[in-house]
Amino acid sequence: MMQITKLDLGYLWVKRVVAIFGVIVTAGSAFATGPMLIHGHPAYIVLLAVTLVVSVIVAVRSWSVPAPRTPVRRGRRVVQAVLIALSFLVIAAVAWLVPQSAEAPALAAMKSDRTVTVMEDATEIVMMPMGVESPVGVFFQPGARVDARAYSAILRPLVESGHLVVIAKQPLGIAFLSTGTFAMARAAHHPVTRWVVGGHSLGGLVAATDAETFAGAARDPVVGLLFFASYPATNIAQVNVAVLSISGSKDGLSTPAKIAAAKPTLPAAARYLVVKGGVHAFFGDYGPQEGDGKPTISQDQARAEIAAGSVAFVNGLDG
């Protein structure tokens, strides 16, 4: 009888290591995610659960089932190699997708009071004014892997000025996986007859696509586009919407040079507000961001400037 080869033993040990690695990374990612497991879009917790269960099953089987006594067929080796590679990619994605959670100012803004009602479900946060509601609503897309709640403090002044605000919870925290959410929000919030779409960083790219799609809609059109440290992926210079681009002079990700380079892709009447000393992470309350610049103003000051500019822009579309 032929004995198992060193290559087959190697595959077995790699499978064991990857499975154990999957258990450790998944458990660590769940711990690092914390409350976002219940406040984020359910897609991430499903990914965590599936990855953990599969990793545990593979780990148990690889250690409890005896090693094969004969060489594994070549075709099966190829399949094993592909599965191991895919497993490693999934585990790496689980770790990379750990979101940045909302911090104190945003969490405080998530509370309802006599002026604002805040509702939250698995796919969105809805903030409604208690008084007279403007016919202009705001739909906002977060930045990549950022807790949707992190934008509540910076957007709440819009609600206090009378505008409905909807913040999307993106599957896995990626805006490109949330491209259909604005269309659903339009259908769900009928008191709003005109919309401003906006987004931070990657979320702004999706918001620009929604603006291009719905700017000419016969019903509930998009009339405004609000960029937070962002710019469009395509040329939307001919789209008939009002545009406000708010950026930070110290942003290390959506740098001033990138904002300037994107100007030809926006309508000629687009307006620009630069928060002097502001950085990328100041457009939400979720802590520092890797690769960002160093701020020269406080986050409270930056938040106030961004919120004031946003309110003035959206209020200007009320007429």
mmCIF file of N, CA and C in Angstrom, residues 184-263:
data_model
loop_
_atom_site.group_PDB
_atom_site.id
_atom_site.type_symbol
_atom_site.label_atom_id
_atom_site.label_comp_id
_atom_site.label_asym_id
_atom_site.label_seq_id
_atom_site.Cartn_x
_atom_site.Cartn_y
_atom_site.Cartn_z
ATOM 1 N N MET A 184 -35.245 52.823 -2.613
ATOM 2 C CA MET A 184 -36.215 52.330 -1.632
ATOM 3 C C MET A 184 -36.636 53.429 -0.666
ATOM 4 N N ALA A 185 -35.696 54.298 -0.282
ATOM 5 C CA ALA A 185 -36.022 55.402 0.618
ATOM 6 C C ALA A 185 -36.986 56.382 -0.053
ATOM 7 N N ARG A 186 -36.792 56.643 -1.317
ATOM 8 C CA ARG A 186 -37.709 57.537 -2.059
ATOM 9 C C ARG A 186 -39.137 57.018 -1.981
ATOM 10 N N ALA A 187 -39.266 55.714 -2.131
ATOM 11 C CA ALA A 187 -40.603 55.110 -2.124
ATOM 12 C C ALA A 187 -41.214 55.093 -0.729
ATOM 13 N N ALA A 188 -40.363 55.042 0.301
ATOM 14 C CA ALA A 188 -40.862 54.860 1.663
ATOM 15 C C ALA A 188 -41.236 56.165 2.355
ATOM 16 N N HIS A 189 -40.629 57.268 1.964
ATOM 17 C CA HIS A 189 -40.844 58.535 2.680
ATOM 18 C C HIS A 189 -41.581 59.527 1.782
ATOM 19 N N HIS A 190 -42.879 59.290 1.634
ATOM 20 C CA HIS A 190 -43.680 60.067 0.695
ATOM 21 C C HIS A 190 -43.860 61.546 1.060
ATOM 22 N N PRO A 191 -43.827 61.934 2.326
ATOM 23 C CA PRO A 191 -43.945 63.381 2.592
ATOM 24 C C PRO A 191 -42.839 64.199 1.930
ATOM 25 N N VAL A 192 -41.695 63.577 1.671
ATOM 26 C CA VAL A 192 -40.602 64.267 0.994
ATOM 27 C C VAL A 192 -40.859 64.242 -0.509
ATOM 28 N N THR A 193 -40.789 65.413 -1.132
ATOM 29 C CA THR A 193 -41.027 65.503 -2.575
ATOM 30 C C THR A 193 -39.769 65.854 -3.364
ATOM 31 N N ARG A 194 -38.717 66.279 -2.659
ATOM 32 C CA ARG A 194 -37.429 66.559 -3.304
ATOM 33 C C ARG A 194 -36.316 66.061 -2.378
ATOM 34 N N TRP A 195 -35.233 65.625 -2.992
ATOM 35 C CA TRP A 195 -34.173 64.993 -2.210
ATOM 36 C C TRP A 195 -32.809 65.626 -2.450
ATOM 37 N N VAL A 196 -32.041 65.643 -1.391
ATOM 38 C CA VAL A 196 -30.600 65.890 -1.482
ATOM 39 C C VAL A 196 -29.919 64.572 -1.137
ATOM 40 N N VAL A 197 -29.046 64.100 -2.006
ATOM 41 C CA VAL A 197 -28.270 62.897 -1.712
ATOM 42 C C VAL A 197 -26.852 63.324 -1.380
ATOM 43 N N GLY A 198 -26.273 62.660 -0.418
ATOM 44 C CA GLY A 198 -24.924 63.016 -0.017
ATOM 45 C C GLY A 198 -24.164 61.822 0.481
ATOM 46 N N GLY A 199 -22.871 62.005 0.677
ATOM 47 C CA GLY A 199 -22.069 60.910 1.178
ATOM 48 C C GLY A 199 -20.679 61.356 1.545
ATOM 49 N N HIS A 200 -20.081 60.562 2.400
ATOM 50 C CA HIS A 200 -18.708 60.804 2.849
ATOM 51 C C HIS A 200 -17.767 59.846 2.132
ATOM 52 N N SER A 201 -16.713 60.373 1.542
ATOM 53 C CA SER A 201 -15.675 59.553 0.925
ATOM 54 C C SER A 201 -16.281 58.613 -0.122
ATOM 55 N N LEU A 202 -16.134 57.296 0.043
ATOM 56 C CA LEU A 202 -16.685 56.351 -0.923
ATOM 57 C C LEU A 202 -18.197 56.503 -1.051
ATOM 58 N N GLY A 203 -18.854 56.873 0.044
ATOM 59 C CA GLY A 203 -20.296 57.091 -0.009
ATOM 60 C C GLY A 203 -20.688 58.195 -0.960
ATOM 61 N N GLY A 204 -19.813 59.179 -1.137
ATOM 62 C CA GLY A 204 -20.102 60.266 -2.065
ATOM 63 C C GLY A 204 -20.153 59.808 -3.506
ATOM 64 N N LEU A 205 -19.357 58.793 -3.844
ATOM 65 C CA LEU A 205 -19.380 58.271 -5.210
ATOM 66 C C LEU A 205 -20.742 57.670 -5.536
ATOM 67 N N VAL A 206 -21.296 56.934 -4.585
ATOM 68 C CA VAL A 206 -22.615 56.335 -4.790
ATOM 69 C C VAL A 206 -23.692 57.413 -4.812
ATOM 70 N N ALA A 207 -23.550 58.415 -3.955
ATOM 71 C CA ALA A 207 -24.512 59.520 -3.941
ATOM 72 C C ALA A 207 -24.522 60.238 -5.294
ATOM 73 N N ALA A 208 -23.348 60.403 -5.888
ATOM 74 C CA ALA A 208 -23.274 61.057 -7.196
ATOM 75 C C ALA A 208 -24.000 60.244 -8.267
ATOM 76 N N THR A 209 -23.878 58.924 -8.186
ATOM 77 C CA THR A 209 -24.590 58.052 -9.126
ATOM 78 C C THR A 209 -26.099 58.181 -8.956
ATOM 79 N N ASP A 210 -26.558 58.252 -7.698
ATOM 80 C CA ASP A 210 -27.994 58.442 -7.446
ATOM 81 C C ASP A 210 -28.468 59.794 -7.964
ATOM 82 N N ALA A 211 -27.644 60.815 -7.809
ATOM 83 C CA ALA A 211 -28.016 62.134 -8.307
ATOM 84 C C ALA A 211 -28.176 62.113 -9.819
ATOM 85 N N GLU A 212 -27.250 61.446 -10.481
ATOM 86 C CA GLU A 212 -27.307 61.355 -11.941
ATOM 87 C C GLU A 212 -28.541 60.583 -12.399
ATOM 88 N N THR A 213 -28.905 59.548 -11.652
ATOM 89 C CA THR A 213 -30.043 58.702 -12.030
ATOM 90 C C THR A 213 -31.381 59.391 -11.806
ATOM 91 N N PHE A 214 -31.509 60.120 -10.693
ATOM 92 C CA PHE A 214 -32.819 60.633 -10.295
ATOM 93 C C PHE A 214 -32.974 62.152 -10.426
ATOM 94 N N ALA A 215 -31.994 62.834 -10.987
ATOM 95 C CA ALA A 215 -32.091 64.295 -11.104
ATOM 96 C C ALA A 215 -33.275 64.718 -11.971
ATOM 97 N N GLY A 216 -33.577 63.950 -12.987
ATOM 98 C CA GLY A 216 -34.665 64.322 -13.884
ATOM 99 C C GLY A 216 -35.952 63.566 -13.646
ATOM 100 N N ALA A 217 -36.077 62.933 -12.489
ATOM 101 C CA ALA A 217 -37.272 62.126 -12.209
ATOM 102 C C ALA A 217 -38.515 63.007 -12.152
ATOM 103 N N ALA A 218 -39.613 62.496 -12.696
ATOM 104 C CA ALA A 218 -40.863 63.252 -12.700
ATOM 105 C C ALA A 218 -41.423 63.398 -11.293
ATOM 106 N N ARG A 219 -41.107 62.428 -10.431
ATOM 107 C CA ARG A 219 -41.615 62.445 -9.062
ATOM 108 C C ARG A 219 -40.453 62.276 -8.081
ATOM 109 N N ASP A 220 -40.454 63.032 -7.009
ATOM 110 C CA ASP A 220 -39.437 62.960 -5.953
ATOM 111 C C ASP A 220 -38.025 63.029 -6.518
ATOM 112 N N PRO A 221 -37.710 64.073 -7.291
ATOM 113 C CA PRO A 221 -36.385 64.134 -7.913
ATOM 114 C C PRO A 221 -35.281 64.486 -6.920
ATOM 115 N N VAL A 222 -34.058 64.209 -7.321
ATOM 116 C CA VAL A 222 -32.888 64.690 -6.586
ATOM 117 C C VAL A 222 -32.598 66.113 -7.064
ATOM 118 N N VAL A 223 -32.538 67.039 -6.130
ATOM 119 C CA VAL A 223 -32.286 68.442 -6.481
ATOM 120 C C VAL A 223 -30.939 68.927 -5.950
ATOM 121 N N GLY A 224 -30.299 68.120 -5.092
ATOM 122 C CA GLY A 224 -29.024 68.536 -4.529
ATOM 123 C C GLY A 224 -28.101 67.372 -4.282
ATOM 124 N N LEU A 225 -26.810 67.651 -4.319
ATOM 125 C CA LEU A 225 -25.775 66.644 -4.091
ATOM 126 C C LEU A 225 -24.760 67.232 -3.112
ATOM 127 N N LEU A 226 -24.542 66.520 -2.007
ATOM 128 C CA LEU A 226 -23.694 67.014 -0.929
ATOM 129 C C LEU A 226 -22.509 66.064 -0.738
ATOM 130 N N PHE A 227 -21.318 66.567 -1.018
ATOM 131 C CA PHE A 227 -20.105 65.778 -0.857
ATOM 132 C C PHE A 227 -19.417 66.120 0.457
ATOM 133 N N PHE A 228 -19.123 65.091 1.253
ATOM 134 C CA PHE A 228 -18.263 65.227 2.424
ATOM 135 C C PHE A 228 -16.933 64.566 2.069
ATOM 136 N N ALA A 229 -15.897 65.376 1.835
ATOM 137 C CA ALA A 229 -14.572 64.840 1.515
ATOM 138 C C ALA A 229 -14.667 63.798 0.406
ATOM 139 N N SER A 230 -15.305 64.160 -0.687
ATOM 140 C CA SER A 230 -15.568 63.194 -1.749
ATOM 141 C C SER A 230 -15.719 63.900 -3.083
ATOM 142 N N TYR A 231 -15.883 63.103 -4.128
ATOM 143 C CA TYR A 231 -16.047 63.611 -5.484
ATOM 144 C C TYR A 231 -16.580 62.469 -6.337
ATOM 145 N N PRO A 232 -17.132 62.743 -7.523
ATOM 146 C CA PRO A 232 -17.743 61.665 -8.314
ATOM 147 C C PRO A 232 -16.704 60.799 -9.016
ATOM 148 N N ALA A 233 -17.117 59.584 -9.349
ATOM 149 C CA ALA A 233 -16.236 58.676 -10.089
ATOM 150 C C ALA A 233 -16.323 58.926 -11.589
ATOM 151 N N THR A 234 -17.408 59.580 -12.030
ATOM 152 C CA THR A 234 -17.604 59.866 -13.446
ATOM 153 C C THR A 234 -17.900 61.357 -13.624
ATOM 154 N N ASN A 235 -17.962 61.785 -14.841
ATOM 155 C CA ASN A 235 -18.242 63.190 -15.140
ATOM 156 C C ASN A 235 -19.742 63.450 -15.050
ATOM 157 N N ILE A 236 -20.155 64.277 -14.097
ATOM 158 C CA ILE A 236 -21.578 64.615 -13.937
ATOM 159 C C ILE A 236 -21.792 66.110 -14.136
ATOM 160 N N ALA A 237 -20.918 66.720 -14.928
ATOM 161 C CA ALA A 237 -20.972 68.167 -15.125
ATOM 162 C C ALA A 237 -22.292 68.632 -15.730
ATOM 163 N N GLN A 238 -22.963 67.751 -16.486
ATOM 164 C CA GLN A 238 -24.206 68.145 -17.153
ATOM 165 C C GLN A 238 -25.454 67.791 -16.354
ATOM 166 N N VAL A 239 -25.279 67.214 -15.173
ATOM 167 C CA VAL A 239 -26.439 66.837 -14.358
ATOM 168 C C VAL A 239 -27.021 68.087 -13.710
ATOM 169 N N ASN A 240 -28.332 68.229 -13.787
ATOM 170 C CA ASN A 240 -28.998 69.438 -13.299
ATOM 171 C C ASN A 240 -29.331 69.318 -11.813
ATOM 172 N N VAL A 241 -28.309 69.417 -10.970
ATOM 173 C CA VAL A 241 -28.493 69.427 -9.520
ATOM 174 C C VAL A 241 -27.574 70.480 -8.913
ATOM 175 N N ALA A 242 -28.011 71.032 -7.791
ATOM 176 C CA ALA A 242 -27.131 71.901 -7.018
ATOM 177 C C ALA A 242 -26.103 71.037 -6.301
ATOM 178 N N VAL A 243 -24.872 71.501 -6.223
ATOM 179 C CA VAL A 243 -23.791 70.708 -5.626
ATOM 180 C C VAL A 243 -23.035 71.540 -4.603
ATOM 181 N N LEU A 244 -22.790 70.934 -3.440
ATOM 182 C CA LEU A 244 -21.893 71.522 -2.447
ATOM 183 C C LEU A 244 -20.845 70.484 -2.087
ATOM 184 N N SER A 245 -19.591 70.848 -2.258
ATOM 185 C CA SER A 245 -18.466 69.991 -1.890
ATOM 186 C C SER A 245 -17.793 70.581 -0.656
ATOM 187 N N ILE A 246 -17.821 69.823 0.445
ATOM 188 C CA ILE A 246 -17.160 70.262 1.672
ATOM 189 C C ILE A 246 -15.940 69.368 1.875
ATOM 190 N N SER A 247 -14.789 69.970 2.063
ATOM 191 C CA SER A 247 -13.554 69.209 2.209
ATOM 192 C C SER A 247 -12.696 69.803 3.310
ATOM 193 N N GLY A 248 -11.674 69.067 3.711
ATOM 194 C CA GLY A 248 -10.749 69.527 4.742
ATOM 195 C C GLY A 248 -9.392 69.843 4.152
ATOM 196 N N SER A 249 -8.790 70.928 4.583
ATOM 197 C CA SER A 249 -7.508 71.348 4.011
ATOM 198 C C SER A 249 -6.365 70.424 4.408
ATOM 199 N N LYS A 250 -6.542 69.631 5.466
ATOM 200 C CA LYS A 250 -5.497 68.718 5.927
ATOM 201 C C LYS A 250 -5.864 67.253 5.679
ATOM 202 N N ASP A 251 -6.854 67.016 4.853
ATOM 203 C CA ASP A 251 -7.305 65.661 4.561
ATOM 204 C C ASP A 251 -6.181 64.885 3.865
ATOM 205 N N GLY A 252 -5.819 63.747 4.424
ATOM 206 C CA GLY A 252 -4.768 62.940 3.820
ATOM 207 C C GLY A 252 -5.271 61.900 2.840
ATOM 208 N N LEU A 253 -6.595 61.750 2.705
ATOM 209 C CA LEU A 253 -7.185 60.748 1.820
ATOM 210 C C LEU A 253 -7.849 61.414 0.614
ATOM 211 N N SER A 254 -8.916 62.169 0.862
ATOM 212 C CA SER A 254 -9.485 62.998 -0.215
ATOM 213 C C SER A 254 -8.755 64.336 -0.146
ATOM 214 N N THR A 255 -7.546 64.338 -0.650
ATOM 215 C CA THR A 255 -6.661 65.487 -0.489
ATOM 216 C C THR A 255 -7.173 66.710 -1.250
ATOM 217 N N PRO A 256 -6.719 67.906 -0.870
ATOM 218 C CA PRO A 256 -7.100 69.109 -1.625
ATOM 219 C C PRO A 256 -6.785 68.979 -3.110
ATOM 220 N N ALA A 257 -5.681 68.311 -3.450
ATOM 221 C CA ALA A 257 -5.333 68.137 -4.859
ATOM 222 C C ALA A 257 -6.370 67.284 -5.586
ATOM 223 N N LYS A 258 -6.869 66.232 -4.930
ATOM 224 C CA LYS A 258 -7.879 65.373 -5.541
ATOM 225 C C LYS A 258 -9.201 66.117 -5.692
ATOM 226 N N ILE A 259 -9.561 66.906 -4.690
ATOM 227 C CA ILE A 259 -10.802 67.705 -4.777
ATOM 228 C C ILE A 259 -10.705 68.683 -5.939
ATOM 229 N N ALA A 260 -9.554 69.339 -6.081
ATOM 230 C CA ALA A 260 -9.362 70.305 -7.162
ATOM 231 C C ALA A 260 -9.394 69.621 -8.523
ATOM 232 N N ALA A 261 -8.782 68.436 -8.616
ATOM 233 C CA ALA A 261 -8.743 67.722 -9.890
ATOM 234 C C ALA A 261 -10.127 67.269 -10.342
ATOM 235 N N ALA A 262 -11.045 67.094 -9.391
ATOM 236 C CA ALA A 262 -12.396 66.617 -9.718
ATOM 237 C C ALA A 262 -13.338 67.749 -10.120
ATOM 238 N N LYS A 263 -12.943 68.989 -9.978
ATOM 239 C CA LYS A 263 -13.844 70.110 -10.269
ATOM 240 C C LYS A 263 -14.402 70.085 -11.690
#
